[in-house]
Structures are given as C-alpha cells and as structure tokens.
Amino acid sequence: ARVEGLERGADDYLSKPFGAKELVARVKTHLELGRLRGELMHLARLSPVGIFRANAEGKVIYRSRQLIEISGASLHDPHMGTVHPEDAAAVTRIWDRAMASQTACKMEYRYLRPRDGRVVWCLAQWAPEVDENGRVVGYMGAVTDITERVEQQKQQLQEAEENRKSQEMFIDMISHEIRNPISGVLGNLDLLRSGVARRKTFADTVRPCPLREEVTEQIRFDEECLDAIESCARHQQVITEDVLHLSKLKSGSFVMNDQLFDPLKLVAKMVNMYKAEMESKGLTFTTRCEWEYGRVFGDPERLSQVLINLISNAVKFTEKCPERRIELTLSSRPGDKPMLCVSVSDTGIGMSKEAQTKLFERFSQATIRTHREYGGTGLGLHICKQMVQVMGGDIGVESELGKGTKFSFYVPVGREAPSLPSPEVPRPAGMVTPSTEQATSPQDGYFASKRVLQETAINGTKTTKLAREVLDHKSIHVLIVEDNLINQRVLKRQLELGGFVTSVANNGAEALRAVEGAKMDQIDIILMDVEMPIMDGMEATTRIREREAKLRANFEKSTPTPPITPTAQQPPNGATP
C-alpha cells in the first residue's frame, strides 16, 4: 500500500499507530514543502527561461508555460514536434547521444512555431539528476530564447561586411588616385632624363676645361638623383598595384583574358627582361624548356605577372649569396586539358619549414628580418597564389634554409583550335592591326581608336597607310583626351619629341566636339582616358563609333576615322591594369 500510494501521487506515508508529535512534525514539513513548491512554480511562470524535466529514459514529463510559449507547442504536442525541420535530425541525434551517455549537454537550434510561422532561435542545456546512490533518475533542463541575440549578431556581421567593403572601396579609390601622380612623376622623369642626356651629349663636344668638369659632375649628380626618384616611384607603384590587384581578387572583379600565346616566347621574354640585371649582379640565369604543345589558349599577362614576381624574389634573395644561380623551367603535363608547369629555383637564402607554412598569406613574409633587410609588402606571393587559383591551378614552394628555394606552379591551358594561320601585317611598335584585341578595356589607361585603314601592297607585303606614316613620322595628329593636367603635359611632350602633332581635350565631351568639328583627315589617333568628369572615355568612344557608322552609311566609300588601338599604360613589371 505504501509503494502504491506514492506511485499514485502521495507525498508521504504514515504507519499506524503514530504519535501526535510525529503527525504535527510531518504536517509542518509538508506545509513547508508545499510553500516551497508553490514558490518554485511561481518562479517558473515568471522566468523568461523555459524549463523541462525528463525521466531516466529521456521522456519529457514536464514543460513550463514559458517553454510552451517559446516552442509554440501545445501541452499534448511531442517534445520536439516544433523543432525546425532543418534542425530536427541534428537535435534528435544530440539528444539521443546525451541520453545514452547520461551526460550534460548544450546546443543551439530553431523552433518553427505553428501558430504564427515565426522562427525562434534557442539555447537548450540540461544535466542529469542523480539519487543518493549516484544513479541517474532523470534530467533537468532549460531553454532560452536567443533570437534577439542571433539577429543582433547577424546585423553586426552585415554591418562589419559593409564596413569592410567600404574600406576596400576607399583603399581602391585611394590607390587609383595615387597611381595618377606616380604616372606623372615617371613621365616627367623620362623627360628629365632626355634633357640630361642632351646636356651630357653637348658637354662631350666641349673642349676640356674646368667648366666642363663642373658641368659633367653636376650631370652625374643629377643622374643619381633621377635614379633615386625613379626607385622611390617604382616602389610606390608596386605597392599601389599590389593593393589594387588584391582588391580586385577579393571582390571577384578580377577578369582573366584568355588568348592564343606561345609559352616558349613568354619564357624568352622573361629572359630578355632580366638579362641585363642578372649580368650586372653576377647571377647565372638558365632556362630549361620541355614544352610539347606549341601555342595554347591562356592568359599570358597574368602568367607573366606571376613569373615576374617569382623571378624578382629569386634575384632579391640570391644576389648576396656566394653561389648565385637561378633556373626557370617550363614543362607540360599531358591529359585531356594540357597543364602548363613552371618552376623557378634559386640558390638563395632559403627559408625554414615554419616560414613556408605562412608564406602565401596576405601581408606575410618569412621572418621580420626578411622585411627589415629586403623590404616588400608581403602581398606578392599571396596575389600570385590567388591568380594561379583563379586560372584553375595551384602553386607551392620547396625550400631549405641556407640552400635555396624552388617555387612551382601549374595552370590548365587550352589547345590551339585547328585553323589556317592568318598572315601577320608588319606594324611599328605600339600599333595594333584591326582585330578583337580591343575587346578588353583597361580600367585605368587609354583607349585609342582604330581607323578603317586602306591597305596598300608594298613589295608584295600588305601594310597600312597610317603605319607607313608613323614609320616616317609625317604629320600624324594625336588628340590627347585626359583630365589630369600633369598627364596631359607629359603625353604631349613625349609625343612631340617623337615628331607627332598633338592637341588636347579635357574630357570626352570636348573630344567629341573636336572630332565632330575636325576635317576628315585632321585627327589621326585619339588617346582616350577612361575615367574623366562630364563624359568618360567609354561613352565618348561609343559616340565616336556611332558617328563613324552614320558617316559610312552616308558615303559609298569608307570614311577615314580616328584609329582605335589599345594603348593602356602598363603597371609595374608588365602586369596588365
């Protein structure tokens, strides 16, 4: 009877006969227990936290009103009946595992309330209850509504992402603004070098005298100053370009420009680029080519940028070593899509295993000593890795401290499409024959427009009237469309020194008026900046082309129009803008 009574809900059991004192004591005890139970129930109703109890088998036997409110369930709904469908499997798995191991647990999940369709984020945590013998007899748990906290976290993450993008846009804009004066500095530097060279030539014609020695010494000092200015400007230019490339890679606006190219010629270009520097520093530069596919489709400009970075690093870290050797290897890996494999190895200072693990991270260098002795931003290799991965390949490093380093990368390339080769038209440097090469426009550079040229046979080879005029430097009129006054002056001076006739427009609208007001053959070439106020280079070029189309429609013969030849200014190390 005692056991049955307790199982049916009785709180205590008194055996007859019992004394008055025992009865009074039991009554007072149960009154106190009832009071405490009432307080606990009141606290449970007032608490913003939902409370539940489960038996030893994990069956929930009590849920507070607040838990029912949080979950949106009714008294008769299953314990996990309103858990979000996307979280249900994970919640069930974690609950069953905790019951099996009889351990405390904590987890976050969502309820989908049937009444209003609201999603509620909650934090649930529970712990086992044990008797005096240490045996688990049930579980007590609490569920907290954390929806507000989660929404705040989402909002903070969104604001942080927007701030990050704003900062990147600001850095991008500042880098663009820095690049313009740097270009002006380098352009004026070329003009100054030309002037110093002329003075030096003149001084050499003067008979030896104290004044000549003084002038010669001053010219030598001026050349040293110009070298220092160029070194500083080039260094700043490299940093600016690295920041811009990194910004484009992170924003996803870094576009690859696949075209047909010859990897062997690309390697030859690298050799010619570094030949003089290697010889002056006593470095041995060798190449080994095992390429089998001829011309392939890929992005030679990006490949050149990666190679330039790797070779420049090899030179920098090898020039002070006793043994100074650098080797560039080009090979192919056969397959459905051929792989272009390149490695650059040197006998430089090398690096430790620890340094190699963080080498391709952003703003990372091998050691603090590396930055102090060799400089650099720590962006070059990170950008190389990002570029190679964008092209579908990967890059790695092998190195041993004090013995040298080897960088290797591979990228997939496309085989040359079977077609008859078109004869190449001889052209002077800087000129591009009519083709699709103008399809990719630089973000910070110049457009030049391409004239509908009349081809004339000369000695059995086709060339162009404009090409012959450029070769002869005969009255070629160049319209410079540029809003930056320094760039205007530099371009105008450089072209005039080359024998060209120039005129200037400050924006696309002025250029359009100049073209519309010019005679048919008055303007031969247009150098068009892209970003300008009032009317940018894109819109101006479009309007000029529309005007050409109308002129061709009104005349039976082709109407000569200003040429369109991409002449974008190149960033440092030959990388494309």
Coordinates of C-alpha atoms in Angstrom, one line a residue:
A1 CA 0.0 0.0 0.0
R2 CA 2.9 2.4 0.8
V3 CA 4.5 1.9 -2.6
E4 CA 1.2 2.1 -4.5
G5 CA 0.2 5.3 -2.7
L6 CA 3.5 7.1 -3.5
E7 CA 3.3 5.9 -7.1
R8 CA -0.2 7.4 -7.3
G9 CA 1.0 10.8 -6.2
A10 CA 1.1 10.8 -2.4
D11 CA 4.0 12.9 -0.9
D12 CA 4.4 10.8 2.3
Y13 CA 3.3 7.7 4.2
L14 CA 2.5 7.3 7.9
S15 CA 2.2 3.9 9.5
K16 CA -0.3 3.3 12.2
P17 CA -0.2 3.8 15.1
F18 CA 1.6 7.2 15.1
G19 CA 2.1 9.8 17.8
A20 CA 0.7 13.3 17.9
K21 CA 4.2 14.8 17.8
E22 CA 5.2 12.8 14.7
L23 CA 1.9 13.9 13.0
V24 CA 2.4 17.6 13.7
A25 CA 6.0 17.4 12.6
R26 CA 5.0 15.7 9.3
V27 CA 2.2 18.2 8.7
K28 CA 4.6 21.2 9.2
T29 CA 7.2 19.6 7.0
H30 CA 4.7 19.1 4.2
L31 CA 3.3 22.6 4.6
E32 CA 6.8 24.0 4.1
L33 CA 7.4 21.7 1.2
G34 CA 4.1 22.9 -0.3
R35 CA 5.1 26.5 0.2
L36 CA 8.5 26.0 -1.5
R37 CA 6.9 24.1 -4.3
G38 CA 4.5 27.0 -4.9
E39 CA 7.4 29.4 -4.9
L40 CA 9.2 27.3 -7.4
M41 CA 6.2 27.0 -9.6
H42 CA 5.7 30.8 -9.4
L43 CA 9.3 31.4 -10.3
A44 CA 9.0 29.0 -13.2
R45 CA 6.0 31.0 -14.5
L46 CA 7.8 34.3 -14.2
S47 CA 11.1 33.1 -15.6
P48 CA 11.8 34.1 -19.2
V49 CA 13.6 30.7 -19.5
G50 CA 11.6 27.6 -20.4
I51 CA 12.1 24.7 -18.0
F52 CA 11.6 21.0 -18.6
R53 CA 12.1 17.6 -16.9
A54 CA 12.7 14.2 -18.4
N55 CA 12.8 10.7 -16.8
A56 CA 15.8 8.4 -16.9
E57 CA 14.8 7.1 -20.3
G58 CA 14.7 10.6 -21.8
K59 CA 10.9 11.1 -22.0
V60 CA 9.9 14.6 -21.2
I61 CA 7.4 14.6 -18.3
Y62 CA 7.2 18.4 -17.6
R63 CA 7.3 21.6 -19.6
S64 CA 6.9 25.0 -18.2
R65 CA 4.5 27.5 -19.7
Q66 CA 7.4 29.6 -20.9
L67 CA 8.9 26.7 -22.8
I68 CA 5.5 26.0 -24.4
E69 CA 5.4 29.7 -25.4
I70 CA 8.9 29.6 -26.8
S71 CA 8.4 26.5 -28.8
G72 CA 4.9 27.3 -29.9
A73 CA 3.7 23.8 -29.0
S74 CA 0.6 22.7 -27.1
L75 CA 0.6 20.6 -23.9
H76 CA -0.1 17.5 -25.9
D77 CA 2.5 18.1 -28.7
P78 CA 5.6 15.8 -28.8
H79 CA 8.7 17.2 -27.1
M80 CA 10.4 18.0 -30.4
G81 CA 7.3 18.4 -32.5
T82 CA 8.0 22.1 -33.4
V83 CA 11.8 21.9 -33.9
H84 CA 12.7 23.5 -37.3
P85 CA 12.8 20.7 -40.0
E86 CA 16.3 21.7 -41.0
D87 CA 17.5 21.2 -37.4
A88 CA 15.3 18.2 -36.3
A89 CA 17.8 15.5 -37.3
A90 CA 20.7 17.1 -35.6
V91 CA 18.7 17.8 -32.4
T92 CA 17.4 14.3 -32.2
R93 CA 20.9 12.9 -32.7
I94 CA 22.5 15.0 -30.0
W95 CA 19.6 14.3 -27.6
D96 CA 19.8 10.6 -28.0
R97 CA 23.6 10.6 -27.6
A98 CA 23.3 12.6 -24.4
M99 CA 20.7 10.2 -23.0
A100 CA 22.8 7.2 -23.9
S101 CA 25.9 8.7 -22.3
Q102 CA 23.9 10.2 -19.3
T103 CA 25.9 13.4 -19.6
A104 CA 25.1 17.1 -19.6
C105 CA 24.8 18.9 -22.9
K106 CA 24.2 22.2 -24.6
M107 CA 23.1 23.1 -28.1
E108 CA 21.6 25.8 -30.2
Y109 CA 18.7 25.2 -32.6
R110 CA 15.5 26.7 -34.0
Y111 CA 11.8 26.2 -33.4
L112 CA 9.3 26.8 -36.1
R113 CA 6.1 28.0 -34.3
P114 CA 3.0 26.6 -36.0
R115 CA 0.7 29.4 -34.8
D116 CA 2.5 32.3 -36.5
G117 CA 5.2 30.7 -38.6
R118 CA 7.9 32.6 -36.6
V119 CA 11.4 31.1 -36.3
V120 CA 12.7 31.2 -32.8
W121 CA 16.4 30.6 -32.0
C122 CA 17.0 29.0 -28.7
L123 CA 19.8 27.7 -26.4
A124 CA 19.0 24.4 -24.7
Q125 CA 21.1 22.9 -21.9
W126 CA 20.4 20.1 -19.5
A127 CA 22.1 17.9 -16.8
P128 CA 21.2 14.6 -15.2
E129 CA 19.6 14.2 -11.8
V130 CA 21.1 11.5 -9.5
D131 CA 19.8 9.9 -6.3
E132 CA 21.8 9.2 -3.1
N133 CA 23.5 6.2 -4.8
G134 CA 24.7 8.2 -7.8
R135 CA 22.1 6.6 -10.1
V136 CA 20.6 8.8 -12.9
V137 CA 16.9 9.2 -12.2
G138 CA 16.1 12.0 -14.7
Y139 CA 17.2 15.2 -16.3
M140 CA 16.5 18.9 -15.7
G141 CA 16.9 21.4 -18.4
A142 CA 16.3 25.0 -19.5
V143 CA 15.6 26.6 -22.9
T144 CA 16.5 30.3 -23.5
D145 CA 15.1 32.4 -26.4
I146 CA 18.2 33.9 -28.1
T147 CA 16.5 35.1 -31.2
E148 CA 17.3 38.8 -30.4
R149 CA 21.0 38.0 -29.8
V150 CA 21.2 36.0 -33.1
E151 CA 19.6 38.8 -35.0
Q152 CA 22.0 41.3 -33.5
Q153 CA 24.9 39.1 -34.4
K154 CA 23.6 38.9 -38.0
Q155 CA 23.2 42.6 -38.1
Q156 CA 26.7 43.2 -36.7
L157 CA 28.2 40.8 -39.2
Q158 CA 26.3 42.5 -42.0
E159 CA 27.5 45.9 -40.8
A160 CA 31.0 44.6 -40.5
E161 CA 30.9 43.3 -44.0
E162 CA 29.6 46.6 -45.4
N163 CA 32.3 48.4 -43.5
R164 CA 34.9 46.1 -44.9
K165 CA 33.6 46.6 -48.4
S166 CA 33.5 50.4 -47.8
Q167 CA 37.1 50.3 -46.6
E168 CA 38.2 48.2 -49.6
M169 CA 36.4 50.6 -52.0
F170 CA 38.1 53.6 -50.2
I171 CA 41.6 51.9 -50.4
D172 CA 40.8 51.0 -54.1
M173 CA 39.9 54.7 -54.8
I174 CA 43.0 56.0 -52.9
S175 CA 45.2 53.6 -54.8
H176 CA 43.8 54.8 -58.1
E177 CA 44.3 58.4 -57.1
I178 CA 47.9 57.6 -56.0
R179 CA 48.6 55.9 -59.3
N180 CA 47.9 59.1 -61.4
P181 CA 50.6 61.3 -59.7
I182 CA 53.0 58.4 -59.8
S183 CA 52.5 58.1 -63.5
G184 CA 53.1 61.8 -63.8
V185 CA 56.3 61.5 -61.8
L186 CA 57.6 58.7 -64.0
G187 CA 56.6 60.5 -67.2
N188 CA 58.3 63.7 -66.1
L189 CA 61.3 61.6 -65.1
D190 CA 61.6 60.3 -68.7
L191 CA 61.5 63.9 -69.9
L192 CA 64.2 64.9 -67.4
R193 CA 66.4 62.0 -68.5
S194 CA 66.1 63.1 -72.1
G195 CA 67.1 66.6 -71.1
V196 CA 70.1 65.4 -69.0
A197 CA 71.1 63.1 -71.9
R198 CA 71.1 66.1 -74.3
R199 CA 73.2 68.2 -71.9
K200 CA 75.6 65.3 -71.5
T201 CA 76.0 65.0 -75.3
F202 CA 76.6 68.7 -75.6
A203 CA 79.1 68.6 -72.7
D204 CA 81.1 65.9 -74.5
T205 CA 81.5 68.2 -77.5
V206 CA 83.1 71.0 -75.4
R207 CA 86.9 71.1 -75.1
P208 CA 88.3 70.0 -71.7
C209 CA 88.2 72.9 -69.2
P210 CA 87.2 73.5 -65.5
L211 CA 83.7 74.5 -66.5
R212 CA 83.2 71.2 -68.5
E213 CA 84.4 69.2 -65.5
E214 CA 81.9 71.1 -63.2
V215 CA 79.0 70.5 -65.7
T216 CA 79.9 66.8 -66.1
E217 CA 80.0 66.3 -62.3
Q218 CA 76.6 68.1 -62.0
I219 CA 75.1 65.9 -64.7
R220 CA 76.4 62.8 -62.9
F221 CA 74.8 64.1 -59.6
D222 CA 71.5 64.8 -61.5
E223 CA 71.5 61.2 -62.9
E224 CA 71.9 59.8 -59.3
C225 CA 69.0 62.0 -58.1
L226 CA 66.9 60.8 -61.0
D227 CA 67.7 57.2 -60.2
A228 CA 66.7 57.7 -56.6
I229 CA 63.4 59.4 -57.7
E230 CA 62.7 56.5 -60.1
S231 CA 63.5 53.9 -57.4
C232 CA 61.1 55.5 -54.9
A233 CA 58.3 56.0 -57.6
R234 CA 58.7 52.4 -58.8
H235 CA 58.5 51.1 -55.2
Q236 CA 55.3 53.1 -54.6
Q237 CA 53.9 52.0 -57.9
V238 CA 54.5 48.3 -57.0
I239 CA 52.7 48.7 -53.6
T240 CA 49.8 50.5 -55.3
E241 CA 49.4 47.9 -58.0
D242 CA 49.6 45.1 -55.4
V243 CA 46.8 46.7 -53.4
L244 CA 44.6 47.1 -56.5
H245 CA 45.2 43.5 -57.6
L246 CA 44.3 42.3 -54.1
S247 CA 41.2 44.4 -54.1
K248 CA 40.0 43.0 -57.5
L249 CA 40.8 39.4 -56.4
K250 CA 38.8 39.8 -53.2
S251 CA 35.8 41.5 -54.9
G252 CA 35.7 38.9 -57.6
S253 CA 36.1 41.5 -60.4
F254 CA 39.5 40.1 -61.5
V255 CA 38.8 39.0 -65.0
M256 CA 41.1 36.7 -66.9
N257 CA 41.9 37.4 -70.6
D258 CA 42.4 34.1 -72.3
Q259 CA 44.1 34.4 -75.7
L260 CA 46.4 32.4 -78.0
F261 CA 50.0 32.6 -77.0
D262 CA 53.3 30.7 -77.2
P263 CA 54.8 29.7 -73.7
L264 CA 58.2 29.5 -75.3
K265 CA 58.1 33.1 -76.3
L266 CA 56.8 34.0 -72.9
V267 CA 59.9 32.4 -71.3
A268 CA 62.1 34.2 -73.9
K269 CA 60.5 37.5 -72.9
M270 CA 61.4 36.8 -69.2
V271 CA 65.0 36.0 -70.1
N272 CA 65.3 39.3 -72.1
M273 CA 63.7 41.3 -69.3
Y274 CA 66.1 40.1 -66.7
K275 CA 69.2 39.6 -68.8
A276 CA 70.9 42.9 -68.0
E277 CA 70.1 42.9 -64.3
M278 CA 71.3 39.3 -63.9
E279 CA 74.6 40.1 -65.7
S280 CA 75.2 43.3 -63.6
K281 CA 74.7 41.3 -60.4
G282 CA 76.8 38.3 -61.4
L283 CA 73.8 35.9 -61.5
T284 CA 73.7 32.9 -63.7
F285 CA 70.2 32.6 -65.3
T286 CA 69.4 29.4 -67.1
T287 CA 66.2 28.1 -68.7
R288 CA 65.0 24.6 -69.4
C289 CA 62.1 24.1 -71.7
E290 CA 60.3 20.8 -72.3
W291 CA 57.1 22.2 -73.9
E292 CA 55.3 20.0 -76.5
Y293 CA 52.1 21.7 -77.4
G294 CA 53.1 24.9 -79.3
R295 CA 50.7 27.8 -79.0
V296 CA 47.8 27.4 -76.5
F297 CA 45.0 29.4 -75.0
G298 CA 45.6 31.0 -71.7
D299 CA 46.3 34.4 -70.0
P300 CA 49.9 35.3 -70.8
E301 CA 49.7 38.7 -69.0
R302 CA 48.7 37.0 -65.7
L303 CA 51.3 34.3 -66.2
S304 CA 53.9 37.0 -66.8
Q305 CA 53.0 38.8 -63.6
V306 CA 53.4 35.6 -61.6
L307 CA 56.7 34.8 -63.3
I308 CA 58.0 38.4 -62.7
N309 CA 57.1 38.2 -59.1
L310 CA 58.9 34.8 -58.6
I311 CA 62.0 35.8 -60.6
S312 CA 62.2 39.2 -58.8
N313 CA 62.1 37.4 -55.5
A314 CA 64.8 34.9 -56.6
V315 CA 67.1 37.8 -57.7
K316 CA 66.5 39.7 -54.4
F317 CA 67.2 36.7 -52.2
T318 CA 70.2 35.4 -54.2
E319 CA 72.3 38.4 -55.2
K320 CA 74.2 38.5 -51.9
C321 CA 74.9 34.7 -51.7
P322 CA 78.2 33.1 -52.6
E323 CA 76.6 30.9 -55.2
R324 CA 74.2 32.8 -57.4
R325 CA 72.2 30.7 -59.8
I326 CA 68.5 30.9 -60.9
E327 CA 66.8 28.4 -63.2
L328 CA 63.4 28.8 -64.9
T329 CA 61.8 25.5 -66.1
L330 CA 58.9 25.2 -68.4
S331 CA 57.3 21.8 -69.0
S332 CA 53.9 20.2 -69.9
R333 CA 51.7 17.6 -68.3
P334 CA 49.7 15.6 -70.8
G335 CA 45.9 15.0 -70.4
D336 CA 42.5 15.9 -71.8
K337 CA 43.5 19.5 -71.0
P338 CA 47.2 20.2 -71.0
M339 CA 48.9 21.6 -68.0
L340 CA 51.5 24.4 -68.2
C341 CA 54.0 23.7 -65.5
V342 CA 56.6 26.3 -64.4
S343 CA 59.2 26.3 -61.7
V344 CA 61.7 29.0 -60.6
S345 CA 64.6 27.7 -58.4
D346 CA 67.5 29.7 -56.8
T347 CA 70.5 29.2 -54.6
G348 CA 69.5 32.0 -52.3
I349 CA 69.0 32.2 -48.5
G350 CA 66.1 29.7 -48.4
M351 CA 63.6 29.5 -45.5
S352 CA 62.5 27.3 -42.7
K353 CA 59.6 24.9 -42.7
E354 CA 57.7 27.2 -40.3
A355 CA 58.1 30.2 -42.7
Q356 CA 56.9 28.1 -45.7
T357 CA 53.5 27.4 -43.9
K358 CA 52.6 31.1 -43.9
L359 CA 54.4 32.3 -47.0
F360 CA 51.3 32.7 -49.2
E361 CA 49.3 34.5 -46.5
R362 CA 48.4 38.1 -47.0
F363 CA 51.0 40.7 -45.7
S364 CA 53.2 37.8 -44.7
Q365 CA 56.9 37.4 -45.1
A366 CA 59.3 34.6 -44.0
T367 CA 60.7 36.5 -41.0
I368 CA 60.8 40.0 -39.5
R369 CA 64.5 40.1 -40.7
T370 CA 63.3 39.5 -44.2
H371 CA 61.2 42.6 -44.2
R372 CA 64.0 44.7 -42.5
E373 CA 66.7 43.6 -44.9
Y374 CA 64.8 43.1 -48.2
G375 CA 61.7 45.2 -47.9
G376 CA 58.4 44.3 -49.6
T377 CA 54.8 44.4 -48.6
G378 CA 54.2 40.6 -48.2
L379 CA 51.4 40.8 -50.9
G380 CA 53.3 39.5 -54.0
L381 CA 53.1 35.7 -53.3
H382 CA 49.6 36.0 -51.9
I383 CA 48.5 37.6 -55.1
C384 CA 50.4 35.0 -57.2
K385 CA 48.6 32.2 -55.4
Q386 CA 45.2 33.9 -55.9
M387 CA 45.9 34.5 -59.6
V388 CA 47.0 30.9 -60.2
Q389 CA 44.0 29.6 -58.4
V390 CA 41.7 31.8 -60.5
M391 CA 43.3 30.3 -63.6
G392 CA 42.4 26.8 -62.2
G393 CA 45.9 25.8 -61.0
D394 CA 47.9 25.9 -57.8
I395 CA 51.4 27.0 -56.6
G396 CA 53.7 25.6 -54.0
V397 CA 57.2 26.0 -52.5
E398 CA 60.1 23.8 -51.6
S399 CA 63.0 25.3 -49.6
E400 CA 65.8 24.6 -47.2
L401 CA 67.3 27.3 -45.0
G402 CA 70.6 28.4 -46.4
K403 CA 70.4 26.3 -49.6
G404 CA 67.8 27.9 -51.8
T405 CA 64.1 27.9 -52.8
K406 CA 62.0 26.4 -55.6
F407 CA 58.6 27.7 -56.5
S408 CA 56.4 25.6 -58.8
F409 CA 53.0 26.2 -60.2
Y410 CA 50.7 24.8 -62.9
V411 CA 47.7 26.1 -64.8
P412 CA 45.5 24.4 -67.3
V413 CA 45.7 25.7 -70.9
G414 CA 43.6 25.1 -74.0
R415 CA 44.9 23.6 -77.2
E416 CA 45.1 25.7 -80.3
A417 CA 42.0 25.4 -82.3
P418 CA 42.6 23.9 -85.8
S419 CA 42.5 26.8 -88.3
L420 CA 44.6 28.3 -91.0
P421 CA 47.1 30.9 -89.7
S422 CA 46.3 34.4 -90.9
P423 CA 49.2 36.4 -92.3
E424 CA 50.6 38.9 -89.8
V425 CA 50.7 42.5 -91.0
P426 CA 54.0 44.3 -90.3
R427 CA 53.5 47.1 -87.9
P428 CA 55.5 49.5 -85.9
A429 CA 55.9 49.1 -82.1
G430 CA 52.8 50.3 -80.3
M431 CA 50.4 49.8 -83.2
V432 CA 47.8 47.1 -83.4
T433 CA 46.2 45.9 -86.5
P434 CA 42.4 45.7 -86.7
S435 CA 41.3 42.7 -84.6
T436 CA 39.4 41.8 -81.5
E437 CA 42.2 42.9 -79.2
Q438 CA 40.3 46.0 -78.3
A439 CA 37.5 43.9 -76.6
T440 CA 39.1 44.0 -73.2
S441 CA 39.2 47.6 -72.0
P442 CA 41.6 48.8 -69.2
Q443 CA 40.1 50.4 -66.1
D444 CA 42.8 53.0 -65.8
G445 CA 44.6 53.6 -69.1
Y446 CA 43.8 55.0 -72.5
F447 CA 41.8 53.9 -75.5
A448 CA 42.9 54.9 -78.9
S449 CA 40.5 54.3 -81.8
K450 CA 41.4 52.3 -84.9
R451 CA 40.9 53.8 -88.3
V452 CA 39.3 52.0 -91.2
L453 CA 42.7 51.7 -92.9
Q454 CA 43.3 51.5 -96.6
E455 CA 45.7 48.6 -97.3
T456 CA 48.3 49.1 -100.0
A457 CA 50.6 46.4 -101.4
I458 CA 54.2 47.3 -101.0
N459 CA 56.9 44.9 -102.2
G460 CA 54.4 42.1 -102.1
T461 CA 53.5 42.7 -98.4
K462 CA 50.4 44.3 -97.2
T463 CA 50.8 47.2 -94.8
T464 CA 48.7 50.3 -94.0
K465 CA 48.9 54.0 -94.9
L466 CA 48.9 55.0 -91.3
A467 CA 51.6 52.5 -90.4
R468 CA 53.9 54.0 -93.1
E469 CA 53.2 57.5 -91.9
V470 CA 54.0 56.6 -88.3
L471 CA 57.3 55.0 -89.5
D472 CA 58.1 58.2 -91.4
H473 CA 56.7 60.5 -88.7
K474 CA 54.9 62.6 -91.2
S475 CA 52.3 64.9 -89.6
I476 CA 50.5 62.4 -87.5
H477 CA 47.9 64.3 -85.4
V478 CA 47.2 62.8 -82.0
L479 CA 44.3 64.0 -79.9
I480 CA 45.0 63.5 -76.2
V481 CA 41.9 63.2 -74.1
E482 CA 43.0 63.4 -70.4
D483 CA 41.6 65.3 -67.4
N484 CA 44.9 65.3 -65.5
L485 CA 47.0 68.3 -66.4
I486 CA 50.3 66.6 -65.5
N487 CA 49.5 63.6 -67.7
Q488 CA 48.4 66.0 -70.4
R489 CA 51.8 67.7 -70.3
V490 CA 53.8 64.5 -70.1
L491 CA 52.0 62.8 -73.0
K492 CA 52.1 66.0 -75.2
R493 CA 55.8 66.4 -74.6
Q494 CA 56.7 62.8 -75.2
L495 CA 54.7 62.7 -78.5
E496 CA 56.1 66.0 -79.7
L497 CA 59.6 64.7 -79.0
G498 CA 58.7 61.8 -81.2
G499 CA 57.7 64.1 -84.1
F500 CA 53.9 64.0 -83.7
V501 CA 51.4 66.9 -83.8
T502 CA 49.2 67.0 -80.7
S503 CA 46.1 68.6 -79.4
V504 CA 44.4 68.2 -76.0
A505 CA 40.8 67.7 -74.8
N506 CA 40.0 67.7 -71.0
N507 CA 37.1 65.2 -71.2
G508 CA 35.1 63.0 -73.5
A509 CA 32.6 65.8 -74.4
E510 CA 35.5 68.1 -75.6
A511 CA 36.9 65.1 -77.6
L512 CA 33.5 64.5 -79.2
R513 CA 33.3 68.2 -80.2
A514 CA 36.9 68.1 -81.5
V515 CA 36.1 65.0 -83.7
E516 CA 32.8 66.5 -85.0
G517 CA 34.5 69.8 -85.8
A518 CA 37.6 68.3 -87.4
K519 CA 38.1 67.8 -91.1
M520 CA 38.0 64.2 -92.4
D521 CA 41.8 63.6 -92.1
Q522 CA 42.6 66.1 -89.4
I523 CA 42.8 63.7 -86.4
D524 CA 44.7 60.5 -86.9
I525 CA 44.8 59.0 -83.5
I526 CA 42.9 59.5 -80.2
L527 CA 44.4 58.6 -76.9
M528 CA 41.3 58.4 -74.6
D529 CA 41.5 58.2 -70.8
V530 CA 38.8 56.0 -69.3
E531 CA 37.7 57.8 -66.1
M532 CA 37.0 61.5 -66.7
P533 CA 34.4 64.0 -65.4
I534 CA 31.5 65.3 -67.6
M535 CA 31.9 62.4 -70.1
D536 CA 34.1 59.4 -69.6
G537 CA 36.1 57.5 -72.2
M538 CA 33.6 54.7 -72.6
E539 CA 30.7 57.0 -73.6
A540 CA 32.9 59.2 -75.8
T541 CA 34.3 56.1 -77.6
T542 CA 30.7 54.8 -78.1
R543 CA 29.5 58.1 -79.6
I544 CA 32.5 58.4 -81.9
R545 CA 31.8 54.9 -83.2
E546 CA 28.1 55.8 -83.7
R547 CA 29.2 58.9 -85.7
E548 CA 31.5 56.6 -87.8
A549 CA 28.6 54.3 -88.6
K550 CA 26.4 57.3 -89.8
L551 CA 29.3 58.6 -91.9
R552 CA 29.8 55.2 -93.6
A553 CA 26.1 54.9 -94.2
N554 CA 26.0 58.3 -96.0
F555 CA 29.0 57.7 -98.2
E556 CA 29.6 54.9 -100.7
K557 CA 33.3 54.6 -99.9
S558 CA 34.8 54.0 -96.4
T559 CA 35.3 57.2 -94.5
P560 CA 38.6 57.5 -92.7
T561 CA 38.0 57.9 -88.9
P562 CA 40.3 58.2 -85.9
P563 CA 42.2 54.9 -85.1
I564 CA 41.3 52.6 -82.1
T565 CA 44.4 51.0 -80.8
P566 CA 44.6 49.9 -77.1
T567 CA 47.5 51.9 -75.6
A568 CA 46.8 51.4 -71.9
Q569 CA 49.6 52.5 -69.6
Q570 CA 51.2 49.4 -68.1
P571 CA 51.5 48.9 -64.4
P572 CA 54.9 47.9 -63.0
N573 CA 56.6 44.7 -64.1
G574 CA 54.5 44.5 -67.2
A575 CA 51.3 43.5 -65.3
T576 CA 48.1 44.4 -67.0
P577 CA 45.9 47.1 -65.4

